[in-house]
Short mmCIF file of C-alpha atoms in Angstrom, two decimals:
data_model
loop_
_atom_site.label_atom_id
_atom_site.label_comp_id
_atom_site.label_asym_id
_atom_site.label_seq_id
_atom_site.Cartn_x
_atom_site.Cartn_y
_atom_site.Cartn_z
CA UNK A 1 30.68 58.53 -38.60
CA UNK A 2 32.41 55.33 -37.64
CA UNK A 3 30.11 52.21 -37.66
CA UNK A 4 30.40 48.45 -37.68
CA UNK A 5 28.96 46.83 -40.83
CA UNK A 6 27.39 43.39 -40.91
CA UNK A 7 27.55 41.64 -44.36
CA UNK A 8 25.69 38.47 -45.17
CA UNK A 9 24.84 36.21 -48.06
CA UNK A 10 22.06 33.55 -47.62
CA UNK A 11 20.72 30.84 -49.84
CA UNK A 12 19.38 27.29 -49.79
CA UNK A 13 21.91 24.55 -49.57
CA UNK A 14 19.67 22.46 -51.82
CA UNK A 15 20.06 24.99 -54.58
CA UNK A 16 23.57 26.23 -54.02
CA UNK A 17 25.68 23.15 -53.22
CA UNK A 18 27.60 23.45 -56.50
CA UNK A 19 29.06 26.76 -55.41
CA UNK A 20 31.62 28.05 -52.98
CA UNK A 21 30.90 31.37 -51.13
CA UNK A 22 33.39 34.09 -50.17
CA UNK A 23 32.73 37.29 -48.32
CA UNK A 24 35.22 40.09 -47.45
CA UNK A 25 35.43 43.67 -46.50
CA UNK A 26 37.95 46.53 -46.49
CA UNK A 27 37.48 49.32 -43.94
CA UNK A 28 38.54 52.94 -44.56
CA UNK A 29 38.63 56.09 -42.43
CA UNK A 30 37.00 59.35 -43.39
CA UNK A 31 40.02 60.41 -45.45
CA UNK A 32 40.10 57.13 -47.48
CA UNK A 33 42.99 55.43 -45.70
CA UNK A 34 42.69 51.74 -45.36
CA UNK A 35 42.18 50.65 -41.71
CA UNK A 36 41.52 46.93 -41.85
CA UNK A 37 40.17 43.99 -43.79
CA UNK A 38 38.60 40.62 -43.20
CA UNK A 39 37.19 37.57 -44.96
CA UNK A 40 35.26 34.43 -44.49
CA UNK A 41 34.52 31.52 -46.77
CA UNK A 42 32.17 28.62 -47.15
CA UNK A 43 33.73 26.16 -49.52
CA UNK A 44 32.17 22.80 -50.31
CA UNK A 45 34.71 21.55 -52.86
CA UNK A 46 37.72 22.82 -54.88
CA UNK A 47 36.78 24.50 -58.18
CA UNK A 48 36.78 22.02 -60.96
CA UNK A 49 35.72 19.06 -58.72
CA UNK A 50 32.55 18.48 -60.79
CA UNK A 51 30.55 16.65 -58.19
CA UNK A 52 27.34 15.14 -59.57
CA UNK A 53 25.52 15.06 -56.24
CA UNK A 54 25.83 17.06 -53.01
CA UNK A 55 28.64 15.81 -50.68
CA UNK A 56 27.60 13.04 -48.26
CA UNK A 57 26.38 14.45 -44.93
CA UNK A 58 25.39 17.80 -46.34
CA UNK A 59 22.18 18.84 -44.71
CA UNK A 60 19.49 20.52 -46.68
CA UNK A 61 18.58 23.93 -45.29
CA UNK A 62 19.72 27.45 -45.21
CA UNK A 63 23.32 28.32 -45.99
CA UNK A 64 24.33 31.64 -44.52
CA UNK A 65 27.72 33.38 -44.53
CA UNK A 66 28.17 36.53 -42.36
CA UNK A 67 31.01 38.76 -41.36
CA UNK A 68 31.21 41.84 -39.08
CA UNK A 69 33.69 44.67 -39.99
CA UNK A 70 35.77 46.72 -37.64
CA UNK A 71 34.47 50.21 -36.89
CA UNK A 72 35.10 52.44 -39.83
CA UNK A 73 33.72 55.44 -41.77
CA UNK A 74 33.60 53.80 -45.18
CA UNK A 75 33.57 50.15 -46.26
CA UNK A 76 33.83 48.02 -49.38
CA UNK A 77 32.12 44.70 -49.40
CA UNK A 78 33.02 41.96 -51.87
CA UNK A 79 31.07 38.77 -52.25
CA UNK A 80 31.87 35.88 -54.61
CA UNK A 81 29.79 32.85 -55.63
CA UNK A 82 32.06 30.45 -57.57
CA UNK A 83 30.87 27.21 -59.18
CA UNK A 84 32.99 24.19 -58.37
CA UNK A 85 30.66 21.70 -60.08
CA UNK A 86 28.40 22.35 -63.04
CA UNK A 87 25.24 20.35 -63.80
CA UNK A 88 25.27 17.67 -66.47
CA UNK A 89 21.74 18.64 -67.47
CA UNK A 90 21.84 20.82 -70.58
CA UNK A 91 18.29 22.26 -70.48
CA UNK A 92 18.02 25.59 -68.72
CA UNK A 93 14.34 25.06 -67.81
CA UNK A 94 15.26 22.02 -65.77
CA UNK A 95 18.03 23.88 -63.84
CA UNK A 96 16.64 27.31 -62.74
CA UNK A 97 18.95 29.83 -60.97
CA UNK A 98 19.01 29.89 -57.15
CA UNK A 99 18.23 32.88 -55.06
CA UNK A 100 21.00 34.50 -53.08
CA UNK A 101 20.02 37.17 -50.52
CA UNK A 102 22.69 39.80 -49.93
CA UNK A 103 22.25 42.03 -46.90
CA UNK A 104 24.28 44.84 -45.32
CA UNK A 105 23.32 46.34 -41.92
CA UNK A 106 25.10 49.11 -39.97
CA UNK A 107 24.13 49.93 -36.36
CA UNK A 108 20.72 48.35 -36.98
CA UNK A 109 20.03 50.18 -40.17
CA UNK A 110 19.49 48.07 -43.25
CA UNK A 111 21.63 49.61 -46.00
CA UNK A 112 21.19 46.91 -48.63
CA UNK A 113 18.85 43.96 -48.86
CA UNK A 114 18.45 42.33 -52.32
CA UNK A 115 17.79 38.95 -53.75
CA UNK A 116 19.97 38.03 -56.71
CA UNK A 117 19.54 35.07 -59.07
CA UNK A 118 22.64 32.97 -59.61
CA UNK A 119 22.96 30.53 -62.54
CA UNK A 120 23.78 26.94 -61.53
CA UNK A 121 26.28 26.94 -64.40
CA UNK A 122 27.89 30.27 -63.53
CA UNK A 123 29.14 32.47 -60.73
CA UNK A 124 28.42 35.89 -59.40
CA UNK A 125 30.36 38.72 -57.77
CA UNK A 126 29.07 41.56 -55.57
CA UNK A 127 30.90 44.81 -55.06
CA UNK A 128 29.28 47.30 -52.64
CA UNK A 129 30.59 50.56 -51.11
CA UNK A 130 29.17 52.48 -48.18
#
């Protein structure tokens, strides 16, 4: 049954400013043939920039990235959280991971809704198939 899928990643800007976010999908028909693909990004700085503070003018609040697929029978969702700047603080207790909410909805039905913990020193990748 062909449906449109809505993919989103959401986190606090205050916690995630050291990371770039990427979200993409690949749509397939019932026989597994690729139909379409799409992507969206929220990049704050190039990887390796090593900012020590959030960029000037960056508002504290919710950071949300969302993309809607074409109609398809099956879909693969890929999400990436890539650090561009790592903390100078060395003690893990002082730099807890931030929460990243990953959600997939199709025709009003919630297919996936999980909160992941992302290290401020590392990255994360999400690979989901429906």
